[in-house]
Short mmCIF file of C-alpha atoms and ligand atoms in Angstrom, two decimals:
data_model
loop_
_atom_site.label_atom_id
_atom_site.label_comp_id
_atom_site.label_asym_id
_atom_site.label_seq_id
_atom_site.Cartn_x
_atom_site.Cartn_y
_atom_site.Cartn_z
CA ASN A 1 -92.55 134.87 79.00
CA LYS A 2 -90.73 131.64 79.39
CA GLY A 3 -89.06 131.71 75.98
CA GLY A 4 -90.31 128.12 74.98
CA TYR A 5 -89.19 126.58 78.28
CA GLU A 6 -91.53 124.97 80.63
CA HIS A 7 -90.33 126.75 83.86
CA TYR A 8 -88.62 129.99 84.75
CA MET A 9 -85.92 128.22 86.61
CA GLN A 10 -85.12 126.13 83.60
CA LYS A 11 -85.14 129.12 81.39
CA GLU A 12 -82.97 131.11 83.62
CA ILE A 13 -80.39 128.30 83.84
CA HIS A 14 -80.08 128.08 80.24
CA GLU A 15 -79.72 131.74 79.65
CA GLN A 16 -76.75 131.95 81.52
CA PRO A 17 -74.33 132.28 78.72
CA GLU A 18 -76.24 135.36 77.47
CA SER A 19 -76.79 136.76 81.26
CA LEU A 20 -73.05 136.55 81.90
CA THR A 21 -72.22 138.40 78.76
CA THR A 22 -74.68 141.18 79.60
CA THR A 23 -72.90 141.44 83.16
CA MET A 24 -69.63 141.68 81.53
CA ARG A 25 -70.49 144.29 78.88
CA GLY A 26 -68.40 147.35 79.05
CA ARG A 27 -66.54 146.32 82.02
CA LEU A 28 -63.78 144.39 80.39
CA ILE A 29 -61.23 146.39 78.44
CA GLN A 30 -58.70 144.72 76.36
CA GLY A 31 -56.35 146.38 73.93
CA GLY A 32 -56.24 150.09 73.27
CA SER A 33 -53.05 152.13 73.23
CA CYS A 34 -51.40 150.43 76.30
CA LYS A 35 -52.68 146.79 75.31
CA ALA A 36 -53.24 146.19 78.91
CA LYS A 37 -56.29 143.90 80.01
CA THR A 38 -58.10 145.73 82.70
CA VAL A 39 -61.57 146.28 84.23
CA LEU A 40 -63.82 149.10 84.75
CA LEU A 41 -66.73 149.44 87.35
CA GLY A 42 -68.23 152.68 86.54
CA GLY A 43 -70.08 152.82 89.84
CA LEU A 44 -67.18 152.30 92.05
CA LYS A 45 -64.44 154.38 90.29
CA ASP A 46 -64.82 157.34 92.44
CA HIS A 47 -64.37 155.06 95.53
CA MET A 48 -61.63 152.77 94.63
CA LYS A 49 -59.09 154.68 96.74
CA THR A 50 -61.13 154.26 99.83
CA ILE A 51 -61.85 150.47 98.98
CA ARG A 52 -58.21 149.92 98.73
CA ARG A 53 -57.22 151.66 101.95
CA SER A 54 -59.76 149.98 104.00
CA ARG A 55 -58.64 147.86 106.86
CA ARG A 56 -61.04 144.97 105.96
CA ILE A 57 -63.62 144.24 103.46
CA VAL A 58 -66.97 142.63 104.96
CA PHE A 59 -69.29 140.72 102.64
CA VAL A 60 -73.08 140.72 103.89
CA GLY A 61 -75.88 138.57 102.44
CA CYS A 62 -78.20 135.89 102.78
CA GLY A 63 -79.04 132.51 100.95
CA THR A 64 -77.51 132.36 97.36
CA SER A 65 -76.14 135.92 97.59
CA TYR A 66 -73.98 134.91 100.56
CA ASN A 67 -72.79 131.83 98.95
CA ALA A 68 -71.80 134.08 95.89
CA ALA A 69 -69.81 136.40 98.04
CA LEU A 70 -68.14 133.37 99.54
CA ALA A 71 -67.14 132.01 96.16
CA SER A 72 -65.39 135.29 95.57
CA ARG A 73 -63.79 135.62 98.73
CA PRO A 74 -60.47 133.90 97.96
CA ILE A 75 -59.63 135.97 94.84
CA LEU A 76 -60.60 139.06 96.41
CA GLU A 77 -58.06 138.48 99.13
CA GLU A 78 -55.38 137.24 96.80
CA LEU A 79 -55.53 140.25 94.44
CA SER A 80 -56.29 143.00 97.00
CA GLY A 81 -54.21 141.83 100.11
CA VAL A 82 -57.25 143.33 102.11
CA PRO A 83 -58.66 140.83 104.84
CA VAL A 84 -62.27 139.75 103.72
CA THR A 85 -64.76 138.51 106.33
CA MET A 86 -68.19 137.07 105.80
CA GLU A 87 -71.45 137.90 107.50
CA ILE A 88 -74.82 136.37 107.16
CA ALA A 89 -77.01 139.43 107.30
CA SER A 90 -79.33 138.33 110.17
CA ASP A 91 -76.43 137.07 112.39
CA LEU A 92 -74.55 140.33 111.90
CA VAL A 93 -77.76 142.29 113.29
CA ASP A 94 -78.32 139.64 115.95
CA ARG A 95 -74.72 139.85 117.29
CA GLN A 96 -74.56 143.75 116.67
CA GLY A 97 -71.19 142.53 115.39
CA PRO A 98 -68.26 145.02 115.14
CA ILE A 99 -68.25 147.24 112.11
CA TYR A 100 -65.96 150.35 111.81
CA ARG A 101 -65.30 153.30 109.95
CA GLU A 102 -62.38 151.89 108.25
CA ASP A 103 -64.40 148.89 106.80
CA THR A 104 -65.71 148.56 103.48
CA ALA A 105 -69.13 146.57 103.82
CA VAL A 106 -70.28 144.93 100.60
CA PHE A 107 -74.12 144.28 100.52
CA VAL A 108 -74.88 141.43 97.93
CA SER A 109 -78.51 141.01 97.03
CA GLN A 110 -80.37 139.94 93.87
CA SER A 111 -83.73 141.52 94.69
CA GLY A 112 -82.08 144.62 96.70
CA GLU A 113 -84.93 144.30 99.03
CA THR A 114 -84.16 141.66 101.56
CA ALA A 115 -85.25 142.74 104.95
CA ASP A 116 -82.36 141.11 106.79
CA THR A 117 -79.69 142.56 104.44
CA LEU A 118 -81.32 146.03 104.54
CA LEU A 119 -81.30 146.12 108.36
CA ALA A 120 -77.50 144.93 108.16
CA LEU A 121 -76.92 147.95 105.75
CA GLU A 122 -78.65 150.38 108.12
CA TYR A 123 -76.38 149.07 110.72
CA ALA A 124 -73.31 149.46 108.95
CA LEU A 125 -74.30 152.83 107.61
CA GLU A 126 -74.66 153.93 111.51
CA ASN A 127 -71.40 152.65 112.08
CA GLY A 128 -69.67 154.71 109.44
CA ALA A 129 -68.36 152.00 107.14
CA LEU A 130 -68.22 152.68 103.22
CA CYS A 131 -71.28 150.64 102.22
CA VAL A 132 -71.16 149.06 98.58
CA GLY A 133 -74.08 147.25 96.94
CA ILE A 134 -73.94 144.47 94.38
CA THR A 135 -77.56 144.09 93.12
CA ASN A 136 -79.63 143.07 90.17
CA THR A 137 -82.44 145.63 90.73
CA VAL A 138 -81.68 149.26 89.71
CA GLY A 139 -83.77 151.59 92.00
CA SER A 140 -84.04 148.87 94.85
CA ALA A 141 -83.64 149.80 98.44
CA ILE A 142 -80.06 148.39 98.52
CA ALA A 143 -79.08 150.25 95.42
CA ARG A 144 -80.25 153.43 96.77
CA LYS A 145 -79.07 153.23 100.33
CA THR A 146 -75.53 152.18 99.64
CA HIS A 147 -73.10 154.89 98.93
CA CYS A 148 -72.02 153.15 95.73
CA GLY A 149 -72.37 149.90 94.01
CA VAL A 150 -72.50 147.81 90.91
CA HIS A 151 -75.58 146.38 89.05
CA ILE A 152 -74.98 142.85 88.03
CA ASN A 153 -77.34 143.38 85.00
CA ALA A 154 -78.39 139.65 84.86
CA GLY A 155 -82.00 140.56 83.64
CA ALA A 156 -84.95 139.83 85.72
CA GLU A 157 -85.01 136.60 87.72
CA ILE A 158 -88.29 135.16 88.24
CA GLY A 159 -87.91 131.68 89.42
CA VAL A 160 -87.72 131.76 93.30
CA ALA A 161 -84.48 129.89 93.30
CA SER A 162 -81.70 132.09 92.20
CA THR A 163 -79.48 130.78 89.35
CA LYS A 164 -78.46 133.14 86.76
CA ALA A 165 -77.89 136.11 89.33
CA TYR A 166 -75.64 133.67 91.28
CA THR A 167 -73.23 133.27 88.43
CA SER A 168 -73.49 136.93 87.57
CA GLN A 169 -72.74 137.91 91.15
CA ILE A 170 -69.52 135.84 91.16
CA VAL A 171 -68.57 137.42 87.84
CA VAL A 172 -68.97 140.98 89.15
CA MET A 173 -67.24 140.06 92.36
CA ALA A 174 -64.31 138.79 90.30
CA ILE A 175 -64.21 141.94 88.38
CA LEU A 176 -64.35 143.77 91.64
CA ALA A 177 -61.18 141.84 92.88
CA LEU A 178 -59.36 142.74 89.78
CA ALA A 179 -60.54 146.64 90.28
CA VAL A 180 -59.34 146.69 93.91
CA GLY A 181 -56.24 144.57 93.27
CA GLY A 182 -54.91 147.18 90.60
CA ASP A 183 -52.23 146.77 88.29
CA THR A 184 -48.85 145.63 89.64
CA ILE A 185 -45.95 143.78 87.99
CA SER A 186 -46.19 140.81 90.23
CA ASN A 187 -49.98 140.05 89.57
CA GLN A 188 -50.00 140.81 85.89
CA ALA A 189 -50.03 137.36 84.50
CA ARG A 190 -52.59 136.17 86.93
CA ARG A 191 -54.85 139.12 86.12
CA GLU A 192 -54.73 138.78 82.43
CA ALA A 193 -55.45 134.94 82.72
CA ILE A 194 -58.48 136.03 84.75
CA VAL A 195 -59.59 138.66 82.25
CA ASP A 196 -59.02 135.86 79.39
CA GLY A 197 -61.05 133.58 81.47
CA LEU A 198 -63.93 135.98 81.93
CA TYR A 199 -64.11 136.45 78.03
CA ASP A 200 -64.36 132.67 77.46
CA LEU A 201 -66.68 132.04 80.42
CA PRO A 202 -69.86 132.38 78.61
CA SER A 203 -68.78 129.73 75.97
CA LYS A 204 -67.71 127.48 78.85
CA VAL A 205 -71.15 127.82 80.63
CA ARG A 206 -72.76 126.81 77.20
CA GLU A 207 -70.61 123.67 77.13
CA VAL A 208 -71.43 122.66 80.44
CA LEU A 209 -75.00 123.15 79.73
CA LYS A 210 -74.94 119.96 77.53
CA LEU A 211 -74.89 117.99 80.70
CA ASP A 212 -78.61 118.41 80.81
CA ASN A 213 -79.63 114.87 79.91
CA GLU A 214 -76.84 113.48 82.00
CA MET A 215 -78.07 115.46 85.09
CA LYS A 216 -81.57 114.37 84.33
CA ASP A 217 -80.52 110.76 84.33
CA LEU A 218 -78.76 111.23 87.55
CA ALA A 219 -81.91 112.96 89.00
CA LYS A 220 -83.87 109.75 88.19
CA GLN A 221 -81.25 107.84 90.20
CA LEU A 222 -81.65 109.92 93.10
CA ILE A 223 -85.47 110.45 93.11
CA ALA A 224 -86.28 108.48 96.03
CA GLU A 225 -83.54 109.50 98.19
CA GLN A 226 -83.91 110.94 101.54
CA SER A 227 -80.86 112.93 101.76
CA LEU A 228 -77.85 114.12 99.73
CA LEU A 229 -74.32 115.50 100.82
CA VAL A 230 -72.26 117.95 98.65
CA PHE A 231 -68.41 118.30 99.79
CA GLY A 232 -66.23 121.03 98.47
CA ARG A 233 -63.32 123.07 99.49
CA GLY A 234 -61.36 126.19 98.50
CA TYR A 235 -63.09 128.18 95.78
CA ASN A 236 -65.84 125.51 95.58
CA TYR A 237 -66.90 125.32 99.25
CA ALA A 238 -69.38 127.71 98.08
CA THR A 239 -70.38 125.37 95.20
CA ALA A 240 -71.07 122.75 97.85
CA LEU A 241 -73.24 125.13 99.99
CA GLU A 242 -75.19 126.50 96.86
CA GLY A 243 -75.62 123.17 95.24
CA ALA A 244 -77.16 121.80 98.32
CA LEU A 245 -79.21 124.96 98.69
CA LYS A 246 -80.83 124.54 95.24
CA VAL A 247 -81.63 120.96 95.85
CA LYS A 248 -83.22 121.45 99.17
CA GLU A 249 -85.29 124.51 98.22
CA VAL A 250 -86.98 123.32 95.13
CA SER A 251 -86.65 119.58 95.06
CA LEU A 252 -87.61 119.45 98.95
CA MET A 253 -84.85 116.75 99.38
CA HIS A 254 -82.61 117.18 102.52
CA SER A 255 -79.38 118.23 101.32
CA GLU A 256 -76.15 119.75 102.99
CA GLY A 257 -73.13 121.28 101.58
CA MET A 258 -70.03 120.88 103.61
CA LEU A 259 -66.43 121.70 103.75
CA ALA A 260 -64.64 118.67 102.75
CA GLY A 261 -61.81 119.66 105.38
CA GLU A 262 -64.15 119.16 107.94
CA MET A 263 -65.28 115.64 106.84
CA LYS A 264 -63.27 113.83 109.72
CA HIS A 265 -64.65 116.25 112.15
CA GLY A 266 -68.10 114.61 112.11
CA PRO A 267 -69.78 114.22 108.84
CA LEU A 268 -67.75 111.06 108.06
CA ALA A 269 -69.94 109.03 110.57
CA LEU A 270 -72.98 109.51 108.18
CA VAL A 271 -71.13 107.70 105.29
CA ASP A 272 -72.43 104.35 104.36
CA GLU A 273 -73.42 102.77 100.87
CA ASN A 274 -76.70 104.16 100.79
CA LEU A 275 -76.10 107.85 101.27
CA PRO A 276 -75.41 109.69 97.89
CA ILE A 277 -72.47 112.22 98.22
CA ILE A 278 -71.41 114.66 95.57
CA VAL A 279 -67.73 115.49 95.74
CA ILE A 280 -66.34 118.46 93.83
CA ALA A 281 -62.92 117.81 92.76
CA THR A 282 -62.22 119.91 89.69
CA HIS A 283 -58.40 120.75 89.06
CA ASP A 284 -57.17 123.62 91.36
CA ALA A 285 -54.44 123.79 94.09
CA CYS A 286 -56.82 121.59 96.32
CA PHE A 287 -57.07 118.77 93.85
CA SER A 288 -55.03 116.44 95.64
CA LYS A 289 -56.66 116.93 98.96
CA GLN A 290 -59.89 116.29 97.25
CA GLN A 291 -58.45 113.11 95.59
CA SER A 292 -57.66 111.92 99.03
CA VAL A 293 -61.00 112.74 100.67
CA ILE A 294 -62.57 110.60 97.66
CA GLN A 295 -60.28 107.66 98.77
CA GLN A 296 -61.39 107.89 102.26
CA LEU A 297 -65.19 107.93 101.27
CA HIS A 298 -64.49 104.98 98.94
CA ALA A 299 -62.83 103.17 101.75
CA ARG A 300 -66.09 103.48 103.71
CA ARG A 301 -68.10 102.22 100.71
CA GLY A 302 -69.62 105.87 100.23
CA ARG A 303 -71.94 106.15 97.21
CA LEU A 304 -69.89 108.80 95.33
CA ILE A 305 -70.85 111.16 92.48
CA VAL A 306 -67.69 113.08 91.57
CA LEU A 307 -67.72 116.50 89.85
CA CYS A 308 -64.23 116.71 88.12
CA SER A 309 -62.47 118.46 85.22
CA GLU A 310 -62.48 117.07 81.68
CA GLY A 311 -59.97 114.14 81.24
CA ASP A 312 -59.52 113.66 85.05
CA ALA A 313 -62.23 111.01 85.44
CA ALA A 314 -59.68 107.99 85.68
CA SER A 315 -57.69 109.95 88.52
CA VAL A 316 -60.51 110.84 90.58
CA CYS A 317 -62.56 107.59 90.54
CA PRO A 318 -61.34 104.69 92.75
CA GLY A 319 -63.86 102.40 91.29
CA GLU A 320 -66.70 101.54 89.12
CA SER A 321 -69.13 102.33 91.68
CA CYS A 322 -68.49 105.91 91.38
CA ARG A 323 -70.30 108.14 88.99
CA VAL A 324 -68.34 111.08 87.26
CA ILE A 325 -69.62 114.30 85.90
CA GLU A 326 -66.76 115.98 83.89
CA VAL A 327 -66.90 119.75 83.42
CA PRO A 328 -64.56 122.25 81.34
CA GLN A 329 -61.80 123.58 83.20
CA VAL A 330 -61.42 127.24 83.66
CA GLU A 331 -59.42 129.82 85.79
CA ASP A 332 -59.71 128.41 89.44
CA CYS A 333 -61.48 131.53 90.69
CA LEU A 334 -64.02 131.13 87.92
CA GLN A 335 -64.58 127.56 88.38
CA PRO A 336 -67.53 127.97 90.62
CA VAL A 337 -69.42 129.60 87.79
CA VAL A 338 -69.15 126.47 85.67
CA ASN A 339 -69.33 123.99 88.58
CA ILE A 340 -72.82 125.25 89.89
CA VAL A 341 -74.48 124.58 86.66
CA PRO A 342 -74.62 120.78 86.67
CA LEU A 343 -76.08 121.12 90.07
CA GLN A 344 -78.62 123.72 89.19
CA LEU A 345 -79.67 121.20 86.19
CA LEU A 346 -79.90 118.31 89.06
CA ALA A 347 -82.06 120.51 91.25
CA TYR A 348 -84.20 121.19 88.42
CA HIS A 349 -84.83 117.82 87.33
CA LEU A 350 -85.21 116.41 90.72
CA THR A 351 -87.98 118.79 91.45
CA VAL A 352 -89.84 118.12 88.05
CA LEU A 353 -89.37 114.29 88.53
CA ARG A 354 -90.61 114.30 92.35
CA GLY A 355 -93.63 116.35 91.04
CA HIS A 356 -92.95 119.71 92.99
CA ASN A 357 -93.36 123.30 91.93
CA VAL A 358 -90.20 124.47 90.49
CA ASP A 359 -90.85 128.10 90.29
CA GLN A 360 -92.83 128.57 93.60
CA PRO A 361 -91.25 126.19 96.20
CA ARG A 362 -93.73 125.67 99.05
CA ASN A 363 -93.29 128.29 101.95
CA LEU A 364 -90.81 130.33 99.96
CA ALA A 365 -91.02 133.95 98.39
CA LYS A 366 -88.73 135.48 95.65
CA SER A 367 -88.05 138.48 97.79
CA VAL A 368 -87.98 138.17 101.56
CA THR A 369 -89.05 141.50 102.81
CA THR A 370 -89.88 140.46 106.40
CA GLN A 371 -87.41 139.50 109.13
C1 UD1 B 401 -73.91 152.92 84.10
C2 UD1 B 401 -75.37 152.89 83.65
C3 UD1 B 401 -75.61 152.14 82.38
C4 UD1 B 401 -74.79 152.48 81.39
C5 UD1 B 401 -73.37 152.77 81.88
C6 UD1 B 401 -72.36 153.46 80.64
C7 UD1 B 401 -77.51 152.83 85.31
C8 UD1 B 401 -78.16 152.13 86.21
N1 UD1 B 401 -76.15 152.11 84.80
O1 UD1 B 401 -73.56 151.75 84.60
O2 UD1 B 401 -76.92 152.02 81.98
O3 UD1 B 401 -74.90 151.60 80.11
O4 UD1 B 401 -73.36 153.59 82.96
O5 UD1 B 401 -71.46 154.07 81.21
O6 UD1 B 401 -77.82 154.03 84.68
N2 UD1 B 401 -75.14 151.87 92.69
C9 UD1 B 401 -75.33 151.77 94.10
N3 UD1 B 401 -75.53 150.61 94.83
C10 UD1 B 401 -75.77 149.46 94.09
C11 UD1 B 401 -75.72 149.56 92.67
C12 UD1 B 401 -75.34 150.55 92.14
O7 UD1 B 401 -75.09 152.83 94.87
O8 UD1 B 401 -76.29 148.72 94.81
C13 UD1 B 401 -74.69 153.02 91.92
C14 UD1 B 401 -73.41 153.05 91.40
O9 UD1 B 401 -72.30 153.35 92.30
C15 UD1 B 401 -73.48 153.98 90.24
C16 UD1 B 401 -74.82 153.78 89.77
O10 UD1 B 401 -75.72 153.10 90.87
O11 UD1 B 401 -73.47 155.29 90.57
C17 UD1 B 401 -74.99 152.88 88.58
O12 UD1 B 401 -74.33 151.56 88.75
P1 UD1 B 401 -74.01 150.57 87.46
O13 UD1 B 401 -75.31 150.50 86.72
O14 UD1 B 401 -73.46 149.30 88.17
O15 UD1 B 401 -72.87 151.47 86.78
P2 UD1 B 401 -72.55 151.50 85.33
O16 UD1 B 401 -71.85 150.17 85.05
O17 UD1 B 401 -71.40 152.44 85.27
C1 F6R B 402 -81.97 130.79 97.13
C2 F6R B 402 -82.70 132.07 97.18
C3 F6R B 402 -82.53 132.81 98.51
C4 F6R B 402 -82.05 134.35 98.28
C5 F6R B 402 -82.03 134.88 99.51
C6 F6R B 402 -81.41 136.44 99.21
O1 F6R B 402 -82.19 130.33 95.81
O2 F6R B 402 -83.25 132.56 96.22
O3 F6R B 402 -81.52 132.10 99.26
O4 F6R B 402 -80.79 134.21 97.68
O5 F6R B 402 -83.44 135.33 100.16
O6 F6R B 402 -82.14 137.05 98.41
P1 F6R B 402 -81.53 138.27 97.66
O7 F6R B 402 -80.30 138.02 96.90
O8 F6R B 402 -82.66 139.00 96.91
O9 F6R B 402 -81.11 139.45 98.85
#
């Protein structure tokens, strides 16, 4: 049931205010006798001590689920103080990389059935790590085989391109960061700002969905391009990777997400007046660095599309040649949830305009159960 939409991907993009609300239901606690703003993840409460004491947290996933974990890494490191490392599931298995008893390994998977992620889980179980699942599918292999975990409760996702599961995964991992971080006086203000930000997030996503027509218009401009680059950093390095993944997998246009800090170490050679480049420059601690990236790209006559916070258009755009997409500003660790939405819309419209199958991209399957 596409609920009046033409495609599942379109429906799933537009239902994110609701799916995010469902994901958070019962997990944010505000008020009560102590008036503290806090969180509850029922599936992890008996394991929280072990997670806090672990020597390292290792995120494991593939594709979009890996990108969601990458978006959540900075806030988990900040609030927990535990080192967080990233593993693409197949690469961990290929390398037989070190996993120890003192590790907490977190397996992120929408379907809960991805073969690469399952193999990595079996490997981590053999090595004695505490294994935590973050999945959308109750009763899935990953939900059953992990020691504990969290269901993201985003509702069934049918379009092959993952959209609402991505934003719900990030929200669950932000709540995970709050849970692992625990209450300390020093981080109280930060924690409260994040909890307030989570409450407001569905309405901010509803606002950013109003960019639909603007993104369709941008898609019309990009329809015949061969290639598209996306630069991000900090919290939004993941947004760059995920935005590019969405564009390539459904619209079949070559697209790469890149860490803006690496620009001078190679990618800058690609810049000319023809190649479209999206730069994510919303307002956070990396903002001034992104402003200087934009200036350097502009100096090489780069064809820029800048995603920035509302009100920042004048300070990010060096010239009239640059196109600006303004999004509402939210707490930095939640900004990836808002920022991915226009890129999901762009990927969707590019695909429809280019005449490709949105919900069933060629060569891809929703659940990759083979290696
Ligand atoms: C649970 C109920 C939910 C109910 C809520 C009320 C289920 C599936 N969830 O949600 O319907 O409204 O209590 O208190 O019955 N798990 C794993 N690996 C995973 C994911 C989950 O082991 O990858 C385990 C968890 O550790 C937990 C159980 O599955 O034991 C349910 O997880 P989750 O649905 O996230 O728990 P609650 O949010 O407490
Ligand atoms: C991209 C996409 C894939 C999946 C990947 C992992 O839109 O859908 O990259 O994210 O195959 O799938 P799950 O999350 O089910 O393990």
